[in-house]
Amino acid sequence: ITWLFTLTLCLCLSLVCGFIYYFSYISRIAHIKTYLTNRAITTANMLDKPETFGQALMTKIDSITQKSVKNETIQVYNFLNERIFTYSDAATDTLPLTTNMLQKVRANHIQFITIGSREAIAYYANNNNRGNVILAAAFDEEGNKALSQLKIILLLTFICGSAMVIALAYFFTKKLLQPIRKIANAITDINVLS
């Protein structure tokens, strides 16, 4: 009974910890997708107004914008698959997009991909029939750090919770079996006296 009780509660505790981690991971992915999509749309909107936003101004805006991500790269490809704009936190950082990938993005309008340690959105902006594909990529350092901390917290919670369940099961079983032990001792005493 003790081990069944302990196993059941530990299984429930592990499921709760697993669900918390899973939903936090899904939330982090949704957050970075939203961030990257917004960056791609903003870049597309600025490119649609070349009289207001020249590429030099766009680069200045990108460089002074406060960001919650690291290693951000924005690249824009025109309908001829030529790179027409690049911004990167690191001057020499570029991400290759193949012709197949550009065609797939144009067909699907948006594509979420992982490039190395960075998440990326390839977004098809067909504003004013220009047919630009914008690639926005970044490493979500804060999100990954928070997820790692959550994993440690959940692991410690699971270990402490399991230890508490084992202790409770032991004391519960000891209290539950105490009347049975008294009866058994009384029967033993009666048998000895007879």
PDB file of C-alpha atoms in Angstrom:
ATOM      1  CA  ILE A   1       0.000   0.000   0.000  1.00  0.00           C
ATOM      2  CA  THR A   2       2.802   2.409   0.931  1.00  0.00           C
ATOM      3  CA  TRP A   3       4.683   1.982  -2.330  1.00  0.00           C
ATOM      4  CA  LEU A   4       1.531   2.194  -4.428  1.00  0.00           C
ATOM      5  CA  PHE A   5       0.529   5.434  -2.682  1.00  0.00           C
ATOM      6  CA  THR A   6       4.061   6.840  -3.056  1.00  0.00           C
ATOM      7  CA  LEU A   7       4.323   5.836  -6.697  1.00  0.00           C
ATOM      8  CA  THR A   8       0.923   7.342  -7.532  1.00  0.00           C
ATOM      9  CA  LEU A   9       1.692  10.686  -5.880  1.00  0.00           C
ATOM     10  CA  CYS A  10       5.202  10.859  -7.404  1.00  0.00           C
ATOM     11  CA  LEU A  11       3.713  10.155 -10.823  1.00  0.00           C
ATOM     12  CA  CYS A  12       1.146  12.928 -10.333  1.00  0.00           C
ATOM     13  CA  LEU A  13       3.878  15.315  -9.177  1.00  0.00           C
ATOM     14  CA  SER A  14       6.050  14.484 -12.205  1.00  0.00           C
ATOM     15  CA  LEU A  15       3.084  15.063 -14.540  1.00  0.00           C
ATOM     16  CA  VAL A  16       2.393  18.466 -12.979  1.00  0.00           C
ATOM     17  CA  CYS A  17       6.070  19.468 -13.284  1.00  0.00           C
ATOM     18  CA  GLY A  18       6.182  18.192 -16.862  1.00  0.00           C
ATOM     19  CA  PHE A  19       3.068  20.119 -17.863  1.00  0.00           C
ATOM     20  CA  ILE A  20       4.388  23.324 -16.273  1.00  0.00           C
ATOM     21  CA  TYR A  21       7.668  23.000 -18.179  1.00  0.00           C
ATOM     22  CA  TYR A  22       5.922  22.114 -21.467  1.00  0.00           C
ATOM     23  CA  PHE A  23       3.519  25.060 -21.331  1.00  0.00           C
ATOM     24  CA  SER A  24       6.344  27.425 -20.358  1.00  0.00           C
ATOM     25  CA  TYR A  25       8.353  26.177 -23.345  1.00  0.00           C
ATOM     26  CA  ILE A  26       5.372  26.689 -25.667  1.00  0.00           C
ATOM     27  CA  SER A  27       4.884  30.183 -24.249  1.00  0.00           C
ATOM     28  CA  ARG A  28       8.556  31.051 -24.875  1.00  0.00           C
ATOM     29  CA  ILE A  29       8.320  29.844 -28.491  1.00  0.00           C
ATOM     30  CA  ALA A  30       5.122  31.870 -29.024  1.00  0.00           C
ATOM     31  CA  HIS A  31       6.794  34.958 -27.547  1.00  0.00           C
ATOM     32  CA  ILE A  32       9.880  34.745 -29.789  1.00  0.00           C
ATOM     33  CA  LYS A  33       7.716  34.045 -32.859  1.00  0.00           C
ATOM     34  CA  THR A  34       5.651  37.149 -32.101  1.00  0.00           C
ATOM     35  CA  TYR A  35       8.756  39.253 -31.526  1.00  0.00           C
ATOM     36  CA  LEU A  36      10.428  38.106 -34.760  1.00  0.00           C
ATOM     37  CA  THR A  37       7.218  38.466 -36.797  1.00  0.00           C
ATOM     38  CA  ASN A  38       6.774  42.018 -35.508  1.00  0.00           C
ATOM     39  CA  ARG A  39      10.400  42.828 -36.426  1.00  0.00           C
ATOM     40  CA  ALA A  40       9.868  41.447 -39.944  1.00  0.00           C
ATOM     41  CA  ILE A  41       6.609  43.383 -40.428  1.00  0.00           C
ATOM     42  CA  THR A  42       8.202  46.597 -39.122  1.00  0.00           C
ATOM     43  CA  THR A  43      11.110  46.168 -41.539  1.00  0.00           C
ATOM     44  CA  ALA A  44       8.708  45.536 -44.430  1.00  0.00           C
ATOM     45  CA  ASN A  45       6.703  48.653 -43.523  1.00  0.00           C
ATOM     46  CA  MET A  46       9.839  50.806 -43.397  1.00  0.00           C
ATOM     47  CA  LEU A  47      11.007  49.452 -46.772  1.00  0.00           C
ATOM     48  CA  ASP A  48       7.638  50.449 -48.241  1.00  0.00           C
ATOM     49  CA  LYS A  49       8.440  54.082 -47.410  1.00  0.00           C
ATOM     50  CA  PRO A  50      11.874  54.635 -48.985  1.00  0.00           C
ATOM     51  CA  GLU A  51      11.324  58.412 -49.067  1.00  0.00           C
ATOM     52  CA  THR A  52      11.049  58.397 -45.258  1.00  0.00           C
ATOM     53  CA  PHE A  53      13.191  55.432 -44.236  1.00  0.00           C
ATOM     54  CA  GLY A  54      16.411  55.057 -46.176  1.00  0.00           C
ATOM     55  CA  GLN A  55      18.577  52.022 -45.476  1.00  0.00           C
ATOM     56  CA  ALA A  56      21.042  54.109 -43.462  1.00  0.00           C
ATOM     57  CA  LEU A  57      18.211  55.377 -41.232  1.00  0.00           C
ATOM     58  CA  MET A  58      16.794  51.854 -40.881  1.00  0.00           C
ATOM     59  CA  THR A  59      20.211  50.578 -39.761  1.00  0.00           C
ATOM     60  CA  LYS A  60      20.494  53.413 -37.205  1.00  0.00           C
ATOM     61  CA  ILE A  61      17.002  52.676 -35.870  1.00  0.00           C
ATOM     62  CA  ASP A  62      17.804  48.963 -35.566  1.00  0.00           C
ATOM     63  CA  SER A  63      21.113  49.653 -33.831  1.00  0.00           C
ATOM     64  CA  ILE A  64      19.612  51.903 -31.131  1.00  0.00           C
ATOM     65  CA  THR A  65      16.458  49.856 -30.517  1.00  0.00           C
ATOM     66  CA  GLN A  66      16.392  48.229 -27.076  1.00  0.00           C
ATOM     67  CA  LYS A  67      16.052  44.477 -27.564  1.00  0.00           C
ATOM     68  CA  SER A  68      15.341  41.515 -25.319  1.00  0.00           C
ATOM     69  CA  VAL A  69      17.221  39.151 -27.656  1.00  0.00           C
ATOM     70  CA  LYS A  70      20.847  38.607 -28.712  1.00  0.00           C
ATOM     71  CA  ASN A  71      22.536  38.064 -32.079  1.00  0.00           C
ATOM     72  CA  GLU A  72      19.675  39.598 -34.012  1.00  0.00           C
ATOM     73  CA  THR A  73      19.855  39.583 -37.793  1.00  0.00           C
ATOM     74  CA  ILE A  74      17.409  41.096 -40.288  1.00  0.00           C
ATOM     75  CA  GLN A  75      17.818  40.314 -43.987  1.00  0.00           C
ATOM     76  CA  VAL A  76      15.562  41.288 -46.881  1.00  0.00           C
ATOM     77  CA  TYR A  77      15.463  39.535 -50.253  1.00  0.00           C
ATOM     78  CA  ASN A  78      13.679  40.971 -53.288  1.00  0.00           C
ATOM     79  CA  PHE A  79      11.642  39.054 -55.894  1.00  0.00           C
ATOM     80  CA  LEU A  80      14.903  38.198 -57.726  1.00  0.00           C
ATOM     81  CA  ASN A  81      16.221  36.540 -54.531  1.00  0.00           C
ATOM     82  CA  GLU A  82      18.855  39.265 -54.132  1.00  0.00           C
ATOM     83  CA  ARG A  83      19.655  40.512 -50.656  1.00  0.00           C
ATOM     84  CA  ILE A  84      18.680  44.190 -50.596  1.00  0.00           C
ATOM     85  CA  PHE A  85      18.987  44.988 -46.877  1.00  0.00           C
ATOM     86  CA  THR A  86      20.941  43.542 -43.977  1.00  0.00           C
ATOM     87  CA  TYR A  87      21.103  44.492 -40.330  1.00  0.00           C
ATOM     88  CA  SER A  88      22.962  42.459 -37.758  1.00  0.00           C
ATOM     89  CA  ASP A  89      24.145  42.971 -34.183  1.00  0.00           C
ATOM     90  CA  ALA A  90      27.463  41.489 -35.372  1.00  0.00           C
ATOM     91  CA  ALA A  91      28.818  43.233 -38.474  1.00  0.00           C
ATOM     92  CA  THR A  92      29.765  40.087 -40.409  1.00  0.00           C
ATOM     93  CA  ASP A  93      26.799  37.939 -39.415  1.00  0.00           C
ATOM     94  CA  THR A  94      24.638  36.753 -42.305  1.00  0.00           C
ATOM     95  CA  LEU A  95      22.313  33.801 -42.609  1.00  0.00           C
ATOM     96  CA  PRO A  96      22.050  31.953 -45.898  1.00  0.00           C
ATOM     97  CA  LEU A  97      18.613  31.423 -47.414  1.00  0.00           C
ATOM     98  CA  THR A  98      18.430  29.083 -50.375  1.00  0.00           C
ATOM     99  CA  THR A  99      16.249  29.677 -53.428  1.00  0.00           C
ATOM    100  CA  ASN A 100      14.085  26.711 -52.339  1.00  0.00           C
ATOM    101  CA  MET A 101      13.552  28.261 -48.922  1.00  0.00           C
ATOM    102  CA  LEU A 102      12.650  31.634 -50.449  1.00  0.00           C
ATOM    103  CA  GLN A 103      10.115  29.954 -52.744  1.00  0.00           C
ATOM    104  CA  LYS A 104       8.634  28.004 -49.827  1.00  0.00           C
ATOM    105  CA  VAL A 105       8.229  31.229 -47.829  1.00  0.00           C
ATOM    106  CA  ARG A 106       6.530  32.931 -50.773  1.00  0.00           C
ATOM    107  CA  ALA A 107       4.104  30.009 -51.005  1.00  0.00           C
ATOM    108  CA  ASN A 108       3.379  29.827 -47.250  1.00  0.00           C
ATOM    109  CA  HIS A 109       3.765  33.570 -46.450  1.00  0.00           C
ATOM    110  CA  ILE A 110       5.538  32.798 -43.165  1.00  0.00           C
ATOM    111  CA  GLN A 111       7.962  30.123 -42.042  1.00  0.00           C
ATOM    112  CA  PHE A 112       9.379  29.538 -38.567  1.00  0.00           C
ATOM    113  CA  ILE A 113      12.825  27.943 -38.657  1.00  0.00           C
ATOM    114  CA  THR A 114      15.768  27.307 -36.370  1.00  0.00           C
ATOM    115  CA  ILE A 115      19.216  28.299 -37.585  1.00  0.00           C
ATOM    116  CA  GLY A 116      21.882  27.056 -35.188  1.00  0.00           C
ATOM    117  CA  SER A 117      20.970  28.367 -31.737  1.00  0.00           C
ATOM    118  CA  ARG A 118      18.695  31.081 -33.126  1.00  0.00           C
ATOM    119  CA  GLU A 119      15.022  31.023 -33.945  1.00  0.00           C
ATOM    120  CA  ALA A 120      14.030  32.757 -37.150  1.00  0.00           C
ATOM    121  CA  ILE A 121      10.957  33.902 -39.041  1.00  0.00           C
ATOM    122  CA  ALA A 122      11.002  34.161 -42.805  1.00  0.00           C
ATOM    123  CA  TYR A 123       8.116  36.439 -43.747  1.00  0.00           C
ATOM    124  CA  TYR A 124       6.751  37.163 -47.235  1.00  0.00           C
ATOM    125  CA  ALA A 125       5.700  40.796 -47.535  1.00  0.00           C
ATOM    126  CA  ASN A 126       4.008  41.371 -50.857  1.00  0.00           C
ATOM    127  CA  ASN A 127       3.282  45.024 -50.115  1.00  0.00           C
ATOM    128  CA  ASN A 128       3.051  47.137 -53.274  1.00  0.00           C
ATOM    129  CA  ASN A 129       3.800  43.994 -55.328  1.00  0.00           C
ATOM    130  CA  ARG A 130       7.467  44.061 -54.329  1.00  0.00           C
ATOM    131  CA  GLY A 131       7.509  40.450 -53.133  1.00  0.00           C
ATOM    132  CA  ASN A 132      10.173  40.892 -50.453  1.00  0.00           C
ATOM    133  CA  VAL A 133      11.084  38.090 -48.080  1.00  0.00           C
ATOM    134  CA  ILE A 134      12.259  39.292 -44.681  1.00  0.00           C
ATOM    135  CA  LEU A 135      14.312  37.012 -42.456  1.00  0.00           C
ATOM    136  CA  ALA A 136      14.367  37.987 -38.791  1.00  0.00           C
ATOM    137  CA  ALA A 137      16.532  35.795 -36.560  1.00  0.00           C
ATOM    138  CA  ALA A 138      17.669  36.091 -32.953  1.00  0.00           C
ATOM    139  CA  PHE A 139      18.772  34.123 -29.917  1.00  0.00           C
ATOM    140  CA  ASP A 140      16.245  34.387 -27.074  1.00  0.00           C
ATOM    141  CA  GLU A 141      18.771  34.514 -24.244  1.00  0.00           C
ATOM    142  CA  GLU A 142      16.337  35.715 -21.572  1.00  0.00           C
ATOM    143  CA  GLY A 143      13.675  33.169 -22.537  1.00  0.00           C
ATOM    144  CA  ASN A 144      16.164  30.283 -22.578  1.00  0.00           C
ATOM    145  CA  LYS A 145      17.663  31.417 -19.267  1.00  0.00           C
ATOM    146  CA  ALA A 146      14.211  31.592 -17.649  1.00  0.00           C
ATOM    147  CA  LEU A 147      13.383  28.125 -19.013  1.00  0.00           C
ATOM    148  CA  SER A 148      16.631  26.701 -17.589  1.00  0.00           C
ATOM    149  CA  GLN A 149      15.889  28.246 -14.194  1.00  0.00           C
ATOM    150  CA  LEU A 150      12.362  26.836 -14.301  1.00  0.00           C
ATOM    151  CA  LYS A 151      13.767  23.385 -15.092  1.00  0.00           C
ATOM    152  CA  ILE A 152      16.010  23.528 -11.996  1.00  0.00           C
ATOM    153  CA  ILE A 153      13.152  24.774  -9.808  1.00  0.00           C
ATOM    154  CA  LEU A 154      10.826  22.030 -11.050  1.00  0.00           C
ATOM    155  CA  LEU A 155      13.495  19.371 -10.545  1.00  0.00           C
ATOM    156  CA  LEU A 156      14.113  20.516  -6.963  1.00  0.00           C
ATOM    157  CA  THR A 157      10.359  20.706  -6.375  1.00  0.00           C
ATOM    158  CA  PHE A 158       9.953  17.159  -7.685  1.00  0.00           C
ATOM    159  CA  ILE A 159      12.789  15.827  -5.487  1.00  0.00           C
ATOM    160  CA  CYS A 160      11.533  17.614  -2.344  1.00  0.00           C
ATOM    161  CA  GLY A 161       7.920  16.679  -3.103  1.00  0.00           C
ATOM    162  CA  SER A 162       8.856  13.033  -3.628  1.00  0.00           C
ATOM    163  CA  ALA A 163      10.779  12.992  -0.338  1.00  0.00           C
ATOM    164  CA  MET A 164       7.761  14.463   1.440  1.00  0.00           C
ATOM    165  CA  VAL A 165       5.451  11.910  -0.181  1.00  0.00           C
ATOM    166  CA  ILE A 166       7.714   9.040   0.921  1.00  0.00           C
ATOM    167  CA  ALA A 167       7.841  10.419   4.480  1.00  0.00           C
ATOM    168  CA  LEU A 168       4.057  10.921   4.586  1.00  0.00           C
ATOM    169  CA  ALA A 169       3.462   7.452   3.199  1.00  0.00           C
ATOM    170  CA  TYR A 170       5.768   5.932   5.820  1.00  0.00           C
ATOM    171  CA  PHE A 171       4.081   7.728   8.731  1.00  0.00           C
ATOM    172  CA  PHE A 172       0.604   7.138   7.326  1.00  0.00           C
ATOM    173  CA  THR A 173       1.271   3.417   6.934  1.00  0.00           C
ATOM    174  CA  LYS A 174       2.840   3.234  10.406  1.00  0.00           C
ATOM    175  CA  LYS A 175      -0.253   4.858  11.967  1.00  0.00           C
ATOM    176  CA  LEU A 176      -2.610   2.746   9.830  1.00  0.00           C
ATOM    177  CA  LEU A 177      -0.933  -0.521  10.823  1.00  0.00           C
ATOM    178  CA  GLN A 178      -0.562   0.321  14.525  1.00  0.00           C
ATOM    179  CA  PRO A 179      -4.045  -1.039  15.533  1.00  0.00           C
ATOM    180  CA  ILE A 180      -3.383  -4.208  13.526  1.00  0.00           C
ATOM    181  CA  ARG A 181      -0.050  -4.677  15.340  1.00  0.00           C
ATOM    182  CA  LYS A 182      -1.814  -4.241  18.707  1.00  0.00           C
ATOM    183  CA  ILE A 183      -4.351  -6.910  17.753  1.00  0.00           C
ATOM    184  CA  ALA A 184      -1.578  -9.224  16.566  1.00  0.00           C
ATOM    185  CA  ASN A 185       0.352  -8.670  19.824  1.00  0.00           C
ATOM    186  CA  ALA A 186      -2.798  -9.314  21.838  1.00  0.00           C
ATOM    187  CA  ILE A 187      -3.408 -12.598  19.963  1.00  0.00           C
ATOM    188  CA  THR A 188       0.214 -13.566  20.533  1.00  0.00           C
ATOM    189  CA  ASP A 189      -0.155 -12.810  24.271  1.00  0.00           C
ATOM    190  CA  ILE A 190      -3.381 -14.904  24.449  1.00  0.00           C
ATOM    191  CA  ASN A 191      -1.686 -17.807  22.676  1.00  0.00           C
ATOM    192  CA  VAL A 192       1.259 -17.637  25.075  1.00  0.00           C
ATOM    193  CA  LEU A 193      -1.070 -17.646  28.106  1.00  0.00           C
ATOM    194  CA  SER A 194      -3.084 -20.589  26.830  1.00  0.00           C
TER     195      SER A 194
END
